[in-house]
Amino acid sequence: MPQSQAIQPESSPYVLGTGQDESVRLGLQHRLWSAAAHALWERAGVKPGQTVLDLGCGPGHASLDLSQIVGPAGRVVAVDESASFLKQLHDQAVARKAHHIERVLGDVQDIGTVLSEEAGQIDLAYARWVFCFLSRPEDVVKGLARLIKPGGKVAVQDYFNYERSLTLAPRCEAFSRVISAVGASWRSRGGDTDVMGKLPGMFLKHGFEVTSIEVVQRLARPDSTMWSWPNSFWQNYVPRLVENGFLTRDDEAAFHAAWIRAANDPGSFVLLPPVFELIATRR
Ligand SMILES: C[S@@+](CC[C@H](N)C(=O)[O-])C[C@H]1O[C@@H](n2cnc3c(N)ncnc32)[C@H](O)[C@@H]1O
C-alpha cells in the first residue's frame, strides 16, 4: 500500500484498535461471515429504496453491501466512533460511486440524539459485533425505538456464551486462558461477551417485538478457510492482551505453542463462538 494511503493509528476506545491490522482483519471477517449477514438481511426484508442504518460500521464492509441492496433510491447511514474507519469507508464509497452512503462520526449509545432528524425514518438498523463492546447497550435500543419506523426492523449479530463456547479440541489449558483474558479485557472497557442474552428483553421493553432469535454455530479445522478467522484474531489481539496485562509472556508463548501444534494436527478443530442473530420489529 502506498504511504499516502496508510491508515493512521488513532486513539479509540474500541478495544481491538482501529489500525491497519484490525482493518484487514475486519475485511477477512466480513468475507467469511457475509453469507450469514446477507441471509439475515433477507429475513429482515431489506429492499431497494429503503433507508438502512449500519451501527458500528467499522471500515464499512457491510455498509457497502447494503448500499448495493437498497440502491441509489435508498440510503445507508453508517455510524462509527472511529474517524479512521469512516475515512476508509469514504474512500471505498467514492471508488464505487456509492453516493448514497452517509457517514456519521458518533457514539452509537447516543444514536437517538445523534440522528434525531431521522426519527421514525429508518427501515432497518443493522449491528454486527458492536453491542458486545458497549457499556450502555440499552441506550442504543432506546435510541432505535425513536428512529425505526413502525413495522421497521433491527437485525443484530452478536455473542452469547462466548467464553464457554470458544474451545480448542482437544482441550487445552493455554487456549482457555486466552479466551478468559479476551472476556476480561472486553469487560474492562464496559463490554459484555454475553450481551445477546440480554438484548431480547431490552427490545421488548422499548417497544419492539422479538421476531426471531437464531444461532449460527461453526467450527474450523486447520485446513479449512474458516481457520483464518480465529488465526487473524490471535495475531492481532494476543499481543494486546499481553501489553495490557491480561496475559503474561509465558501465557502467550504457551498459547502460540498450542496453536501451532493444533494447526499441524488434522485431528484438531476449534469450536468457534456462536453468532446469535436477532430480528426485532418496531411496534
Ligand atoms: C468488531 S468491529 C465490527 C465492525 C462492523 N460492524 C463489521 O461487522 O464489520 C466493532 C466496531 O464498533 C465500533 N464501535 C465500538 N463502540 C462504539 C460506539 N460506542 N459507538 C460507535 N462505534 C463503536 C468500533 O469502532 C468498530 O468499528
PDB file of N, CA, C and O and ligand atoms in Angstrom, residues 12 14 16 18 22 25-26 29-30 54-62 79-82 85 106-109 126-130 133-134, ligand 1:
ATOM      1  N   SER A  12      -8.640   5.368  20.118  1.00  0.00           N
ATOM      2  CA  SER A  12     -10.042   4.997  20.017  1.00  0.00           C
ATOM      3  C   SER A  12     -10.384   4.109  21.197  1.00  0.00           C
ATOM      4  O   SER A  12      -9.580   3.279  21.598  1.00  0.00           O
ATOM      5  N   TYR A  14     -12.334   1.701  21.110  1.00  0.00           N
ATOM      6  CA  TYR A  14     -12.617   0.338  20.633  1.00  0.00           C
ATOM      7  C   TYR A  14     -11.443  -0.569  21.008  1.00  0.00           C
ATOM      8  O   TYR A  14     -10.309  -0.324  20.596  1.00  0.00           O
ATOM      9  N   LEU A  16     -10.245  -3.412  20.253  1.00  0.00           N
ATOM     10  CA  LEU A  16      -9.367  -4.092  19.291  1.00  0.00           C
ATOM     11  C   LEU A  16      -8.549  -3.119  18.444  1.00  0.00           C
ATOM     12  O   LEU A  16      -7.768  -3.542  17.598  1.00  0.00           O
ATOM     13  N   THR A  18      -8.017   0.554  15.919  1.00  0.00           N
ATOM     14  CA  THR A  18      -8.532   0.955  14.608  1.00  0.00           C
ATOM     15  C   THR A  18      -7.387   1.100  13.599  1.00  0.00           C
ATOM     16  O   THR A  18      -7.490   1.865  12.644  1.00  0.00           O
ATOM     17  N   GLU A  22      -6.258  -4.268  12.333  1.00  0.00           N
ATOM     18  CA  GLU A  22      -7.661  -4.545  12.647  1.00  0.00           C
ATOM     19  C   GLU A  22      -8.540  -4.321  11.409  1.00  0.00           C
ATOM     20  O   GLU A  22      -9.509  -5.053  11.184  1.00  0.00           O
ATOM     21  N   ARG A  25      -8.221  -7.370   9.337  1.00  0.00           N
ATOM     22  CA  ARG A  25      -8.931  -8.487   9.992  1.00  0.00           C
ATOM     23  C   ARG A  25     -10.445  -8.352   9.785  1.00  0.00           C
ATOM     24  O   ARG A  25     -11.144  -9.334   9.509  1.00  0.00           O
ATOM     25  N   LEU A  26     -10.955  -7.120   9.903  1.00  0.00           N
ATOM     26  CA  LEU A  26     -12.402  -6.928   9.715  1.00  0.00           C
ATOM     27  C   LEU A  26     -12.822  -7.251   8.278  1.00  0.00           C
ATOM     28  O   LEU A  26     -13.929  -7.745   8.052  1.00  0.00           O
ATOM     29  N   GLN A  29     -12.923 -11.007   8.092  1.00  0.00           N
ATOM     30  CA  GLN A  29     -14.074 -11.456   8.880  1.00  0.00           C
ATOM     31  C   GLN A  29     -15.382 -11.237   8.115  1.00  0.00           C
ATOM     32  O   GLN A  29     -16.276 -12.098   8.098  1.00  0.00           O
ATOM     33  N   HIS A  30     -15.464 -10.089   7.445  1.00  0.00           N
ATOM     34  CA  HIS A  30     -16.687  -9.825   6.677  1.00  0.00           C
ATOM     35  C   HIS A  30     -16.865 -10.855   5.557  1.00  0.00           C
ATOM     36  O   HIS A  30     -17.957 -11.371   5.335  1.00  0.00           O
ATOM     37  N   ASP A  54     -26.317   1.387   9.574  1.00  0.00           N
ATOM     38  CA  ASP A  54     -25.298   0.382   9.933  1.00  0.00           C
ATOM     39  C   ASP A  54     -24.571   0.911  11.170  1.00  0.00           C
ATOM     40  O   ASP A  54     -23.748   1.834  11.081  1.00  0.00           O
ATOM     41  N   LEU A  55     -24.911   0.325  12.314  1.00  0.00           N
ATOM     42  CA  LEU A  55     -24.382   0.812  13.601  1.00  0.00           C
ATOM     43  C   LEU A  55     -23.016   0.197  13.877  1.00  0.00           C
ATOM     44  O   LEU A  55     -22.867  -1.015  13.827  1.00  0.00           O
ATOM     45  N   GLY A  56     -22.016   1.015  14.221  1.00  0.00           N
ATOM     46  CA  GLY A  56     -20.667   0.498  14.466  1.00  0.00           C
ATOM     47  C   GLY A  56     -20.151  -0.158  13.196  1.00  0.00           C
ATOM     48  O   GLY A  56     -19.712  -1.299  13.196  1.00  0.00           O
ATOM     49  N   CYS A  57     -20.189   0.606  12.109  1.00  0.00           N
ATOM     50  CA  CYS A  57     -19.960   0.057  10.753  1.00  0.00           C
ATOM     51  C   CYS A  57     -18.509  -0.321  10.501  1.00  0.00           C
ATOM     52  O   CYS A  57     -18.218  -1.049   9.542  1.00  0.00           O
ATOM     53  N   GLY A  58     -17.549   0.164  11.341  1.00  0.00           N
ATOM     54  CA  GLY A  58     -16.137  -0.101  11.071  1.00  0.00           C
ATOM     55  C   GLY A  58     -15.751   0.469   9.706  1.00  0.00           C
ATOM     56  O   GLY A  58     -16.268   1.525   9.300  1.00  0.00           O
ATOM     57  N   PRO A  59     -14.879  -0.217   8.948  1.00  0.00           N
ATOM     58  CA  PRO A  59     -14.489   0.292   7.630  1.00  0.00           C
ATOM     59  C   PRO A  59     -15.608   0.181   6.595  1.00  0.00           C
ATOM     60  O   PRO A  59     -15.423   0.546   5.435  1.00  0.00           O
ATOM     61  N   GLY A  60     -16.752  -0.382   6.995  1.00  0.00           N
ATOM     62  CA  GLY A  60     -17.945  -0.284   6.154  1.00  0.00           C
ATOM     63  C   GLY A  60     -18.181  -1.425   5.187  1.00  0.00           C
ATOM     64  O   GLY A  60     -18.891  -1.256   4.195  1.00  0.00           O
ATOM     65  N   HIS A  61     -17.646  -2.598   5.470  1.00  0.00           N
ATOM     66  CA  HIS A  61     -17.846  -3.721   4.545  1.00  0.00           C
ATOM     67  C   HIS A  61     -19.332  -4.035   4.378  1.00  0.00           C
ATOM     68  O   HIS A  61     -19.808  -4.244   3.265  1.00  0.00           O
ATOM     69  N   ALA A  62     -20.057  -4.077   5.489  1.00  0.00           N
ATOM     70  CA  ALA A  62     -21.494  -4.362   5.406  1.00  0.00           C
ATOM     71  C   ALA A  62     -22.234  -3.177   4.791  1.00  0.00           C
ATOM     72  O   ALA A  62     -23.161  -3.358   3.997  1.00  0.00           O
ATOM     73  N   VAL A  79     -22.617   4.554  10.913  1.00  0.00           N
ATOM     74  CA  VAL A  79     -22.187   5.274  12.123  1.00  0.00           C
ATOM     75  C   VAL A  79     -21.046   4.525  12.791  1.00  0.00           C
ATOM     76  O   VAL A  79     -21.131   3.306  12.998  1.00  0.00           O
ATOM     77  N   ASP A  80     -20.001   5.240  13.156  1.00  0.00           N
ATOM     78  CA  ASP A  80     -18.915   4.648  13.934  1.00  0.00           C
ATOM     79  C   ASP A  80     -18.238   5.756  14.724  1.00  0.00           C
ATOM     80  O   ASP A  80     -18.316   6.932  14.373  1.00  0.00           O
ATOM     81  N   GLU A  81     -17.553   5.336  15.810  1.00  0.00           N
ATOM     82  CA  GLU A  81     -16.828   6.313  16.620  1.00  0.00           C
ATOM     83  C   GLU A  81     -15.405   6.512  16.094  1.00  0.00           C
ATOM     84  O   GLU A  81     -14.665   7.339  16.637  1.00  0.00           O
ATOM     85  N   SER A  82     -15.008   5.748  15.076  1.00  0.00           N
ATOM     86  CA  SER A  82     -13.648   5.841  14.542  1.00  0.00           C
ATOM     87  C   SER A  82     -13.626   6.640  13.249  1.00  0.00           C
ATOM     88  O   SER A  82     -14.174   6.213  12.226  1.00  0.00           O
ATOM     89  N   PHE A  85     -11.799   4.558  10.469  1.00  0.00           N
ATOM     90  CA  PHE A  85     -12.642   3.586   9.757  1.00  0.00           C
ATOM     91  C   PHE A  85     -13.596   4.305   8.786  1.00  0.00           C
ATOM     92  O   PHE A  85     -13.806   3.855   7.657  1.00  0.00           O
ATOM     93  N   GLY A 106     -19.805   9.186  15.537  1.00  0.00           N
ATOM     94  CA  GLY A 106     -20.500   9.363  16.814  1.00  0.00           C
ATOM     95  C   GLY A 106     -20.586   8.073  17.580  1.00  0.00           C
ATOM     96  O   GLY A 106     -20.212   7.001  17.096  1.00  0.00           O
ATOM     97  N   ASP A 107     -21.083   8.205  18.794  1.00  0.00           N
ATOM     98  CA  ASP A 107     -21.240   7.073  19.713  1.00  0.00           C
ATOM     99  C   ASP A 107     -22.636   6.484  19.494  1.00  0.00           C
ATOM    100  O   ASP A 107     -23.638   7.188  19.655  1.00  0.00           O
ATOM    101  N   VAL A 108     -22.687   5.207  19.138  1.00  0.00           N
ATOM    102  CA  VAL A 108     -23.998   4.594  18.868  1.00  0.00           C
ATOM    103  C   VAL A 108     -24.888   4.577  20.112  1.00  0.00           C
ATOM    104  O   VAL A 108     -26.106   4.455  20.002  1.00  0.00           O
ATOM    105  N   GLN A 109     -24.269   4.741  21.277  1.00  0.00           N
ATOM    106  CA  GLN A 109     -25.066   4.757  22.516  1.00  0.00           C
ATOM    107  C   GLN A 109     -25.872   6.051  22.638  1.00  0.00           C
ATOM    108  O   GLN A 109     -26.766   6.152  23.474  1.00  0.00           O
ATOM    109  N   TYR A 126     -28.895  -2.236  11.425  1.00  0.00           N
ATOM    110  CA  TYR A 126     -28.081  -3.457  11.483  1.00  0.00           C
ATOM    111  C   TYR A 126     -26.899  -3.193  12.408  1.00  0.00           C
ATOM    112  O   TYR A 126     -26.255  -2.143  12.324  1.00  0.00           O
ATOM    113  N   ALA A 127     -26.612  -4.156  13.297  1.00  0.00           N
ATOM    114  CA  ALA A 127     -25.455  -4.022  14.198  1.00  0.00           C
ATOM    115  C   ALA A 127     -24.793  -5.380  14.337  1.00  0.00           C
ATOM    116  O   ALA A 127     -25.387  -6.311  14.877  1.00  0.00           O
ATOM    117  N   ARG A 128     -23.573  -5.499  13.809  1.00  0.00           N
ATOM    118  CA  ARG A 128     -22.852  -6.772  13.908  1.00  0.00           C
ATOM    119  C   ARG A 128     -21.601  -6.571  14.754  1.00  0.00           C
ATOM    120  O   ARG A 128     -20.765  -5.717  14.455  1.00  0.00           O
ATOM    121  N   TRP A 129     -21.472  -7.395  15.794  1.00  0.00           N
ATOM    122  CA  TRP A 129     -20.303  -7.351  16.692  1.00  0.00           C
ATOM    123  C   TRP A 129     -20.038  -5.929  17.202  1.00  0.00           C
ATOM    124  O   TRP A 129     -18.911  -5.437  17.157  1.00  0.00           O
ATOM    125  N   VAL A 130     -21.084  -5.277  17.664  1.00  0.00           N
ATOM    126  CA  VAL A 130     -20.950  -3.930  18.225  1.00  0.00           C
ATOM    127  C   VAL A 130     -21.455  -3.917  19.658  1.00  0.00           C
ATOM    128  O   VAL A 130     -20.771  -3.436  20.567  1.00  0.00           O
ATOM    129  N   PHE A 133     -19.299  -4.658  22.695  1.00  0.00           N
ATOM    130  CA  PHE A 133     -18.253  -3.725  23.124  1.00  0.00           C
ATOM    131  C   PHE A 133     -18.816  -2.534  23.903  1.00  0.00           C
ATOM    132  O   PHE A 133     -18.064  -1.626  24.248  1.00  0.00           O
ATOM    133  N   LEU A 134     -20.117  -2.520  24.152  1.00  0.00           N
ATOM    134  CA  LEU A 134     -20.749  -1.324  24.711  1.00  0.00           C
ATOM    135  C   LEU A 134     -21.021  -1.460  26.205  1.00  0.00           C
ATOM    136  O   LEU A 134     -21.401  -2.526  26.673  1.00  0.00           O
TER     137      LEU A 134
HETATM  138  C1  LIG B   1     -15.832  -5.686  15.630  1.00  0.00           C
HETATM  139  S1  LIG B   1     -15.992  -4.144  14.830  1.00  0.00           S
HETATM  140  C2  LIG B   1     -17.377  -4.513  13.761  1.00  0.00           C
HETATM  141  C3  LIG B   1     -17.453  -3.614  12.570  1.00  0.00           C
HETATM  142  C4  LIG B   1     -18.630  -3.936  11.633  1.00  0.00           C
HETATM  143  N1  LIG B   1     -19.891  -3.866  12.318  1.00  0.00           N
HETATM  144  C5  LIG B   1     -18.454  -5.282  10.995  1.00  0.00           C
HETATM  145  O1  LIG B   1     -19.174  -6.197  11.348  1.00  0.00           O
HETATM  146  O2  LIG B   1     -17.567  -5.403  10.130  1.00  0.00           O
HETATM  147  C6  LIG B   1     -16.753  -3.087  16.043  1.00  0.00           C
HETATM  148  C7  LIG B   1     -16.964  -1.671  15.560  1.00  0.00           C
HETATM  149  O3  LIG B   1     -17.770  -0.976  16.508  1.00  0.00           O
HETATM  150  C8  LIG B   1     -17.270   0.339  16.647  1.00  0.00           C
HETATM  151  N2  LIG B   1     -17.705   0.830  17.959  1.00  0.00           N
HETATM  152  C9  LIG B   1     -17.438   0.279  19.166  1.00  0.00           C
HETATM  153  N3  LIG B   1     -18.037   1.006  20.134  1.00  0.00           N
HETATM  154  C10 LIG B   1     -18.697   2.027  19.513  1.00  0.00           C
HETATM  155  C11 LIG B   1     -19.504   3.102  19.964  1.00  0.00           C
HETATM  156  N4  LIG B   1     -19.772   3.273  21.261  1.00  0.00           N
HETATM  157  N5  LIG B   1     -20.020   3.954  19.049  1.00  0.00           N
HETATM  158  C12 LIG B   1     -19.747   3.797  17.718  1.00  0.00           C
HETATM  159  N6  LIG B   1     -18.990   2.795  17.234  1.00  0.00           N
HETATM  160  C13 LIG B   1     -18.473   1.918  18.115  1.00  0.00           C
HETATM  161  C14 LIG B   1     -15.758   0.185  16.512  1.00  0.00           C
HETATM  162  O4  LIG B   1     -15.122   1.408  16.187  1.00  0.00           O
HETATM  163  C15 LIG B   1     -15.676  -0.851  15.411  1.00  0.00           C
HETATM  164  O5  LIG B   1     -15.679  -0.250  14.151  1.00  0.00           O
END
